[in-house]
Every structure is written in C-alpha cells, then in structure tokens.
Short mmCIF file of C-alpha atoms in Angstrom, two decimals:
data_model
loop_
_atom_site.label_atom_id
_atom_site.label_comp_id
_atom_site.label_asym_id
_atom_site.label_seq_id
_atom_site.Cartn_x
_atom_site.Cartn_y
_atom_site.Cartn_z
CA UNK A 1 14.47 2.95 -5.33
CA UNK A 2 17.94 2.92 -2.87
CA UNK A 3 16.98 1.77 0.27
CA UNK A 4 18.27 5.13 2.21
CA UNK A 5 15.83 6.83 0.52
CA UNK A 6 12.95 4.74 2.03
CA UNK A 7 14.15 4.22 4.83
CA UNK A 8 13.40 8.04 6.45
CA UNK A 9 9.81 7.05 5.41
CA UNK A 10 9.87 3.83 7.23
CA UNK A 11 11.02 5.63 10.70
CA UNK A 12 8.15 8.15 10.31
CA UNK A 13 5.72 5.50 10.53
CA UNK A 14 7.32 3.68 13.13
CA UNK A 15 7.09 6.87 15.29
CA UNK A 16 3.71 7.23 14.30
CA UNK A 17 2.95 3.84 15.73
CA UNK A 18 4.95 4.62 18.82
CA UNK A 19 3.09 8.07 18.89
CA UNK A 20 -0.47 6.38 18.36
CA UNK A 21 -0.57 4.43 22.25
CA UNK A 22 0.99 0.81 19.98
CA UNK A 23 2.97 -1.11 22.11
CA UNK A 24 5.20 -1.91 19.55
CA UNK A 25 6.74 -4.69 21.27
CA UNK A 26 3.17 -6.55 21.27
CA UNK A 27 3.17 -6.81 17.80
CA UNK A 28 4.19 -10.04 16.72
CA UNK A 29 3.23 -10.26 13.06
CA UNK A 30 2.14 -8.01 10.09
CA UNK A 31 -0.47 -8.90 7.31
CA UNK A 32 0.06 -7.02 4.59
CA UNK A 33 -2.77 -6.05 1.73
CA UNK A 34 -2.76 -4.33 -1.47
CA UNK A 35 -1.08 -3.41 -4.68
CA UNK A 36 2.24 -3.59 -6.50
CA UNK A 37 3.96 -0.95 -3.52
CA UNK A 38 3.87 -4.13 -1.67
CA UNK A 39 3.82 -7.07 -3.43
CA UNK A 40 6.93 -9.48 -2.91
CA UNK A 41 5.82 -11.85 -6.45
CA UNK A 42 1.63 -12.55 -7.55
CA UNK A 43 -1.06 -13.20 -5.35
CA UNK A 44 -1.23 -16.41 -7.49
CA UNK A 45 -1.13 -20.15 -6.71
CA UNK A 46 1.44 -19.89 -9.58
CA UNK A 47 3.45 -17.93 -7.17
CA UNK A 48 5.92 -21.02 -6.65
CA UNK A 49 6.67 -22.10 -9.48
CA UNK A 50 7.31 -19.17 -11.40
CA UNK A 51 6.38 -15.65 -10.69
CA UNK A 52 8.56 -15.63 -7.11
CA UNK A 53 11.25 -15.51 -10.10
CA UNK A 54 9.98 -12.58 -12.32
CA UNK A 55 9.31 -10.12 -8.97
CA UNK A 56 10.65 -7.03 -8.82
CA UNK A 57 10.91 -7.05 -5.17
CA UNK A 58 12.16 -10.35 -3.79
CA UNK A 59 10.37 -11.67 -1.07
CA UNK A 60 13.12 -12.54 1.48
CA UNK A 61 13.67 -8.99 2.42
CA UNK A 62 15.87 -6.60 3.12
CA UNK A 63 19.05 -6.44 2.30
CA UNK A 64 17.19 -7.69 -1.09
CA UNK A 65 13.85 -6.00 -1.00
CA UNK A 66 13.01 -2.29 -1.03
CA UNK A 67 9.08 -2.34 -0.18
CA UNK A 68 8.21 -0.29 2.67
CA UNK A 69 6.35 -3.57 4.89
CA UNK A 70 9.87 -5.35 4.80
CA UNK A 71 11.87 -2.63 6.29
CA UNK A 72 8.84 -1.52 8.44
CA UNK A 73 9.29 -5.00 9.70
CA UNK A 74 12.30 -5.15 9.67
CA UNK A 75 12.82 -1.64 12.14
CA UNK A 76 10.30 -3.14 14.00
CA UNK A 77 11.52 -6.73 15.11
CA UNK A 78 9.11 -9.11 13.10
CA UNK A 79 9.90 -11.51 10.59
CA UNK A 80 9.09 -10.81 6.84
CA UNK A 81 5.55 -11.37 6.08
CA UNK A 82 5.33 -14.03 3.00
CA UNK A 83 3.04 -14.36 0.08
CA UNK A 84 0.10 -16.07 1.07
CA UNK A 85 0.44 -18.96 -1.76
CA UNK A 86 4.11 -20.08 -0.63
CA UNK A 87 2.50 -20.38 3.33
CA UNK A 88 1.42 -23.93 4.02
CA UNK A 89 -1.83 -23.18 6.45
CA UNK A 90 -0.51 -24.32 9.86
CA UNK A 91 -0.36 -21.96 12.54
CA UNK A 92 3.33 -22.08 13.20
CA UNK A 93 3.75 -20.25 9.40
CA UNK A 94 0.38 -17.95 9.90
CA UNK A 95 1.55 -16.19 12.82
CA UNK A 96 4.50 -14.87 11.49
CA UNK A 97 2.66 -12.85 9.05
CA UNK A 98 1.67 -13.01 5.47
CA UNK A 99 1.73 -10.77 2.18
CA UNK A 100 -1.33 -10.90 -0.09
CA UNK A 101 -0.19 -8.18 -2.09
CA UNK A 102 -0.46 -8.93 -5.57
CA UNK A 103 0.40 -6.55 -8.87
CA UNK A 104 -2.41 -4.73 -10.53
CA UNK A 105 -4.60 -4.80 -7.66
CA UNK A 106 -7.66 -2.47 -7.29
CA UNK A 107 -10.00 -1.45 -4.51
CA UNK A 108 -13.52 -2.29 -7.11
CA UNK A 109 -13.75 -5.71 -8.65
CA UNK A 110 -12.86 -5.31 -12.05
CA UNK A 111 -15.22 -8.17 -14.32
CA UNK A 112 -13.73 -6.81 -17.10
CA UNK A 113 -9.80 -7.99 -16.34
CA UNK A 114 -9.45 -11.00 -13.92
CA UNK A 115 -5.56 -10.58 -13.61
CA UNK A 116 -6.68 -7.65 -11.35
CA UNK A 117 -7.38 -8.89 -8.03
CA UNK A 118 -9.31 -6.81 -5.97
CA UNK A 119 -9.60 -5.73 -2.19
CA UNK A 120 -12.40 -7.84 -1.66
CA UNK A 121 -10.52 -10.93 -2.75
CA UNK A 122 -7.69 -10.51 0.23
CA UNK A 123 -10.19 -9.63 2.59
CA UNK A 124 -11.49 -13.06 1.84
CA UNK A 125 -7.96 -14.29 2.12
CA UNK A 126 -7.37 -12.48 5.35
CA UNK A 127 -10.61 -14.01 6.68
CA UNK A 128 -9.23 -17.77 5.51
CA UNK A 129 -6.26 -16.77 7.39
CA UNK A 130 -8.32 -16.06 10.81
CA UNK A 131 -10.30 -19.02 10.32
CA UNK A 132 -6.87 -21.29 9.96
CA UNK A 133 -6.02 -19.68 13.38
CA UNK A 134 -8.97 -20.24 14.79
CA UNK A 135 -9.20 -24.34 13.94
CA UNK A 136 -5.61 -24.79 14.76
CA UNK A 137 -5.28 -22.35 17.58
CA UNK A 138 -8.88 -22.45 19.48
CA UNK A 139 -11.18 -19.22 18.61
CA UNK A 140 -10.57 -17.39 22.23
CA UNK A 141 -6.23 -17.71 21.83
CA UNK A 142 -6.75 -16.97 17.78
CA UNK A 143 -8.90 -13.89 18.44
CA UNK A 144 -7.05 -12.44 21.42
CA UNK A 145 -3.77 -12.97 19.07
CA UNK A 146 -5.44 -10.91 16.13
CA UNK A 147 -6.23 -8.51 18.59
CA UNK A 148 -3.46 -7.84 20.40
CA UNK A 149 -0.41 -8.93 18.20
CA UNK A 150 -0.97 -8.34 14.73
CA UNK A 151 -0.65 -4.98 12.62
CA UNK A 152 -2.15 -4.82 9.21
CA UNK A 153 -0.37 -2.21 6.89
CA UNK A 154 -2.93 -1.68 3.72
CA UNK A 155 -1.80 0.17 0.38
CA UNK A 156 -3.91 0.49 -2.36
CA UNK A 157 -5.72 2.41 -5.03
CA UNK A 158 -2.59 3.23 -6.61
CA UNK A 159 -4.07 0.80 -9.63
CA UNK A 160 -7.61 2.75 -10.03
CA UNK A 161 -5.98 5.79 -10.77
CA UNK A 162 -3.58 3.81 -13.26
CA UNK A 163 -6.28 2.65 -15.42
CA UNK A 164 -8.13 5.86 -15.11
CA UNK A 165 -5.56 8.36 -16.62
CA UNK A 166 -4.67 5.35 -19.09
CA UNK A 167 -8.03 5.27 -20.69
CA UNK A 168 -8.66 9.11 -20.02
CA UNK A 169 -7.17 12.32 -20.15
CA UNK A 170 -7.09 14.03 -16.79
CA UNK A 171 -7.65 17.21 -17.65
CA UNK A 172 -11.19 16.33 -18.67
CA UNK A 173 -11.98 13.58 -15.57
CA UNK A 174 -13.72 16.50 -13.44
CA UNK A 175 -16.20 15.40 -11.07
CA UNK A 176 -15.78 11.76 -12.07
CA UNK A 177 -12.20 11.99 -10.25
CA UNK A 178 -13.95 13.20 -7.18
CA UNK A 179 -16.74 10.65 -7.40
CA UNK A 180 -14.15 7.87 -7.62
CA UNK A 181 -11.98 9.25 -4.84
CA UNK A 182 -15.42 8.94 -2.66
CA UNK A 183 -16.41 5.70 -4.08
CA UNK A 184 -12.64 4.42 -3.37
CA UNK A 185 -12.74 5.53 0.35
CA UNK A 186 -16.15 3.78 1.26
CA UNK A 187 -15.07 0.60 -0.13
CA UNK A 188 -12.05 1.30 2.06
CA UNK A 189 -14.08 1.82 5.19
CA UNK A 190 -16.01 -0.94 4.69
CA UNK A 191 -12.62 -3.43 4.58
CA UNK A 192 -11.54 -1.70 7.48
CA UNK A 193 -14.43 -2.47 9.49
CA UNK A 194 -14.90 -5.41 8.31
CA UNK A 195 -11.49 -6.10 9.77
CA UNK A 196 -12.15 -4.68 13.08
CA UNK A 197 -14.96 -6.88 13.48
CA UNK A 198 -12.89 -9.55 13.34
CA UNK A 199 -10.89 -8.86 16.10
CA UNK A 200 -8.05 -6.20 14.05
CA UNK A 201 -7.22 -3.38 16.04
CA UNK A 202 -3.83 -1.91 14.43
CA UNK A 203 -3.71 -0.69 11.06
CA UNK A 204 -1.78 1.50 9.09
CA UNK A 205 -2.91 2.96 5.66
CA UNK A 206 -0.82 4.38 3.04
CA UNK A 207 -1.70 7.12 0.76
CA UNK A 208 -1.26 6.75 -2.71
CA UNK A 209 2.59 8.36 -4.45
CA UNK A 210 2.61 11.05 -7.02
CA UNK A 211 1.77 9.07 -10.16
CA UNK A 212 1.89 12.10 -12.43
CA UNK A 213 5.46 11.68 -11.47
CA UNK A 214 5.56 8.40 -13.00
CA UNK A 215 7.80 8.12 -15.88
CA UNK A 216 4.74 6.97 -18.36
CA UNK A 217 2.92 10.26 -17.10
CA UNK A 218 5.94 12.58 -17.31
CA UNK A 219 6.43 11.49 -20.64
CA UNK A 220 3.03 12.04 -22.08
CA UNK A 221 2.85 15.65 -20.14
CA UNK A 222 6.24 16.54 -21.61
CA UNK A 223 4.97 15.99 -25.18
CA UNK A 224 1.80 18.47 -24.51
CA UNK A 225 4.40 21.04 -22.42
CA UNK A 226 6.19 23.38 -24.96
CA UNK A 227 7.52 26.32 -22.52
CA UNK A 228 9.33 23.86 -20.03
CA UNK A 229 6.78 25.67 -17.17
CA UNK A 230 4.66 23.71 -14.48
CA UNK A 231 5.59 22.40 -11.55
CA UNK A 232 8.44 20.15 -11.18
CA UNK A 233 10.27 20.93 -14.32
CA UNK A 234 13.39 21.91 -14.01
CA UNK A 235 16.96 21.78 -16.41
CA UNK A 236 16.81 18.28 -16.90
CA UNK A 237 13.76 18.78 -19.12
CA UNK A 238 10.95 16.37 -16.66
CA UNK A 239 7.81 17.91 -15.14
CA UNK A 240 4.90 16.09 -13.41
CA UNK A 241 1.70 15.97 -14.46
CA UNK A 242 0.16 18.11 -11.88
CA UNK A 243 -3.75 17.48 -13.12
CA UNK A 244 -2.78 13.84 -12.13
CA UNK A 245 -0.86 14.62 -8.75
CA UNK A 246 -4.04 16.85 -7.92
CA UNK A 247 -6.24 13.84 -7.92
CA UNK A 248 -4.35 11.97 -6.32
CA UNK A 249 -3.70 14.61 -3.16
CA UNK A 250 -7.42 14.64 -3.46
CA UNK A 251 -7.97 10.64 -2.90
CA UNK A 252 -5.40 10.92 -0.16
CA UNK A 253 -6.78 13.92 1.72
CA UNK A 254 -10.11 12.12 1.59
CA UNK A 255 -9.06 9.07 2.98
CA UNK A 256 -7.04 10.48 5.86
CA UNK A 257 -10.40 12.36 6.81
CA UNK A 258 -12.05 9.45 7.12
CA UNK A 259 -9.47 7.35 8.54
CA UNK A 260 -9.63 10.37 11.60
CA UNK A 261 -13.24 9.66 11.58
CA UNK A 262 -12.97 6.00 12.38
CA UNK A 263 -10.35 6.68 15.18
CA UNK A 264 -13.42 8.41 17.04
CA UNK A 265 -15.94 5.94 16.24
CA UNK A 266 -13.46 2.46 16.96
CA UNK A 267 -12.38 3.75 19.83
CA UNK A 268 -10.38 0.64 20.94
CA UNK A 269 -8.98 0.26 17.37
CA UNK A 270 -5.31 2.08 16.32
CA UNK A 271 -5.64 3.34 12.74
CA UNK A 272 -2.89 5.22 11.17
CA UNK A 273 -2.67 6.95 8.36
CA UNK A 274 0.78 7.77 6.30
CA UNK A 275 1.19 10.39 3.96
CA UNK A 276 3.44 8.69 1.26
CA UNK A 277 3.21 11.78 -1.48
CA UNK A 278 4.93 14.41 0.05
CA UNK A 279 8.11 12.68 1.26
CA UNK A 280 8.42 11.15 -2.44
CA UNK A 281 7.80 14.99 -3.90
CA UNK A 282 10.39 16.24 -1.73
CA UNK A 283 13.17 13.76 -2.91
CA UNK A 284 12.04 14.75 -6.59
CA UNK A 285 12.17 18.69 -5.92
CA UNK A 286 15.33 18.12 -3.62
CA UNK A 287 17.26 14.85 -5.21
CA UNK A 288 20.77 15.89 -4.90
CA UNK A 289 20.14 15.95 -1.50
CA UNK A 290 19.46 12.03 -1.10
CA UNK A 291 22.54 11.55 -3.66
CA UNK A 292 21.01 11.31 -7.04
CA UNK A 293 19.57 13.52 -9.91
CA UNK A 294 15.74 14.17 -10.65
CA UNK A 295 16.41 11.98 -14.04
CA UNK A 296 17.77 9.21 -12.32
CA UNK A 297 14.92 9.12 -9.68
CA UNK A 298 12.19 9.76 -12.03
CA UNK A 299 13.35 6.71 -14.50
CA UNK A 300 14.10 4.51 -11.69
CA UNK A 301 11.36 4.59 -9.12
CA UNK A 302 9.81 2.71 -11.87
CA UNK A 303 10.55 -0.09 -9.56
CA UNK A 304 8.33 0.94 -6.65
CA UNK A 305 5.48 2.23 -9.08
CA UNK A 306 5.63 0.09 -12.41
CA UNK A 307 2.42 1.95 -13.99
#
C-alpha cells in the first residue's frame, strides 16, 4: 500500500493521542503486539537468519516499511520498534521499543496449528521484556519507565476471522460470528489488563480492515455475484463481500465499546481505540482520489492484509 495513503491514518491517531491528555513527548518507546498489519519478519528465533529476508515489510522502517507502528513512530519522534528475536536483552536495546508481531497470529491459542502464535504468547514476551527491565534497570526506575514512557499499539484478530470465512461460508456463520466477536473481545480485555497491572498505561487498539475486501474474498463473492449489484462493485467488475465486512464492523464496534468501558474503570490508564475500516473503505469507494484505481488497490493491499 503507497505510503500517502497511510499516512492520513497515521495523523488521525496521533491526534487522537494528543486529544486523549498523552504527553506525547513522554513517550519514549513503543511495543508493538499482534498480527501480520504489523509484523516487520516472524516472531521466530529463526527471525535472523532467514525470515528478516522473506518479510513483506522490512523492519528498518520508513522510507522502506509501510506498517502503520513505523510511521506512527516515526510522526511521533521514537525509534523503530524491532522484532523481539533480533534484540539482545540489555536495557540499552529494550527501551527503544520492540515488535512481537508475528504473521498468522490469533487472539485464541490455536493447538491445532503451532505456526500461529497467539496473544497469549507476546503477552508472555512482553512480560520477559518487563522483567529484563526490571533486573537490569531496578524494579522502581523499570516500572515508573513502563508507566510513564512507553505506548503499546495492539492489532489483532484480523487472523480469526481469516480462518473462519476460510473453513466457512459467511452467509451461514450466524450467531457463531457474534459469539466469536464476544469471545475475541474478553480475551482482549483480559491482555489489556493484564498489561495495566503491570505498570502500562498508554495503549492504542486497532480495529480490524475490511477483509471481505480482500482480494481472496472479492474473488470468491464475484463468482457467486451474477448482476454486478452489492456494495462496492462498480465498472471495474470487484465488489466486497459485505456478509464478511458486516462481521467484521461487528467485532470492531464491540471492541471499541468495551475499550470505552475500560477508560471509566482504569481511570489513570490512556486507551485508544482506532477505527481502521472506514478510512480503508473510503479509499476503495473513492480511489482516484488518493491517485489509483479500485483494481489496483484491491490487488495490491495484498501487502498490508496477505489473507
């Protein structure tokens, strides 16, 4: 995806942050967590030897990279967070923030495939993390940094919904949908306070893109579409799967609910939640406005989806 087309998506959160009470100039690292939006190569300890090769989004950031945490760091001053295997454990690397993103991660442990990593295994890396800063730093300076200085930006679930409408048709998912989009969002409360009790106060959270927008979904809706009708369809012949996208507004809607929740309850705590679906629909509707056609978009923000 060209980097100008991000890039409007990376000032809206940094306004949030400015908006939320965040001295932004007290943040002095990001941790990032999640899925393939924000990997930089595997959450692997093959990471360097091989895979920091075979990424689709290099790790050194921008001008290279187009993931969202780079140029959010980036606009904000910090250095590039990097993958937690190529970081050596001493403080001086630690506190310049780290990526455990990792491709084909999921919110639920998956037995089933263990090249899926899920969000409990970077919360245990996260916790490895403050426990590095702790021994090297002294708990009271380690704490009071995680506190005050660090912002975690968390994307996932992206990945559940993948497998889902893989192995299913989502015209017939029904309540199960909504069961998972509850399940999905209590798992990612529970990360988020188990954060907070260690000391994390900033977050931002980022709702999950249109996947029935995805070229592997537009193509299968195509083939079941005769009349060209449905929402985004248009001359060039594409149209989203909108029994997908309505899922996936659901998941999102229900996580920023109880994201506003939390704000009451963690008082002290900064949670912010961005809305990543609507400013990706609106370069699809409108693409000759950010200097491309809907084709071209559609088959090329395979990059920042990869389904």
């Amino acid at each position: 995806m060209k980097l100008d087309v991000l890039l409007p998506i990376v000032t809206t959160i940094f306004i949030k942050l400015v908006h939320s009470n965040i001295t932004v100039s007290n943040i002095k690292a990001m941790y990032v967590m999640g899925d393939s939006t924000v990997d930089c190569g595997e959450n692997t300890l093959l990471f360097p030897y091989l895979l920091r090769n075979l990424s689709l989004h290099p790790c050194e950031g921008p001008p290279n990279s187009s993931i969202l945490p780079h140029l959010l760091a980036k606009k904000i001053g910090l250095s590039f967070p990097i993958p937690f295997y190529s970081q050596n454990g001493s403080s001086e690397v630690l506190v310049r923030g780290i990526n455990l993103g990792s491709t084909g991660a999921t919110i639920l442990s998956n037995p089933t495939n263990p090249l899926l990593q899920s969000l409990n295994q970077q919360l245990r890396q996260a916790f490895e993390i403050f426990q590095l800063l702790q021994l090297e730093l002294g708990q009271e300076t380690a704490n009071e940094f995680i506190q005050n200085s660090t912002l975690f930006y968390i994307s996932f679930g992206k990945d559940e919904y993948i497998n889902l409408f893989r192995s299913k048709s989502a015209k017939g998912l029904g309540s199960d949908a909504e069961k998972l989009s509850r399940i999905l969002v209590d798992q990612m409360t529970n990360a988020i306070e188990y954060l907070y009790d260690s000391n994390v106060r900033k977050f931002v959270f980022m709702g999950i893109l249109p996947l029935g927008c995805a070229p592997r979904f537009l193509h299968a809706t195509n083939d079941s579409i005769s009349d060209g009708s449905g929402v985004g369809g248009d001359r060039d012949g594409l149209v989203c799967a909108d029994d997908i996208n309505n899922f996936v507004l659901e998941y999102n809607a229900f996580l920023e609910q109880r994201i506003v929740r939390l704000s009451m309850k963690l008082s002290d705590a900064q949670l912010i939640f961005c809305d990543f679906y609507r400013p990706v629909m609106e370069i699809i509707n409108n693409p000759n406005t950010y200097g491309m056609t809907k084709t071209t978009f559609l088959k090329g923000w395979l990059n920042v989806s990869h389904p």
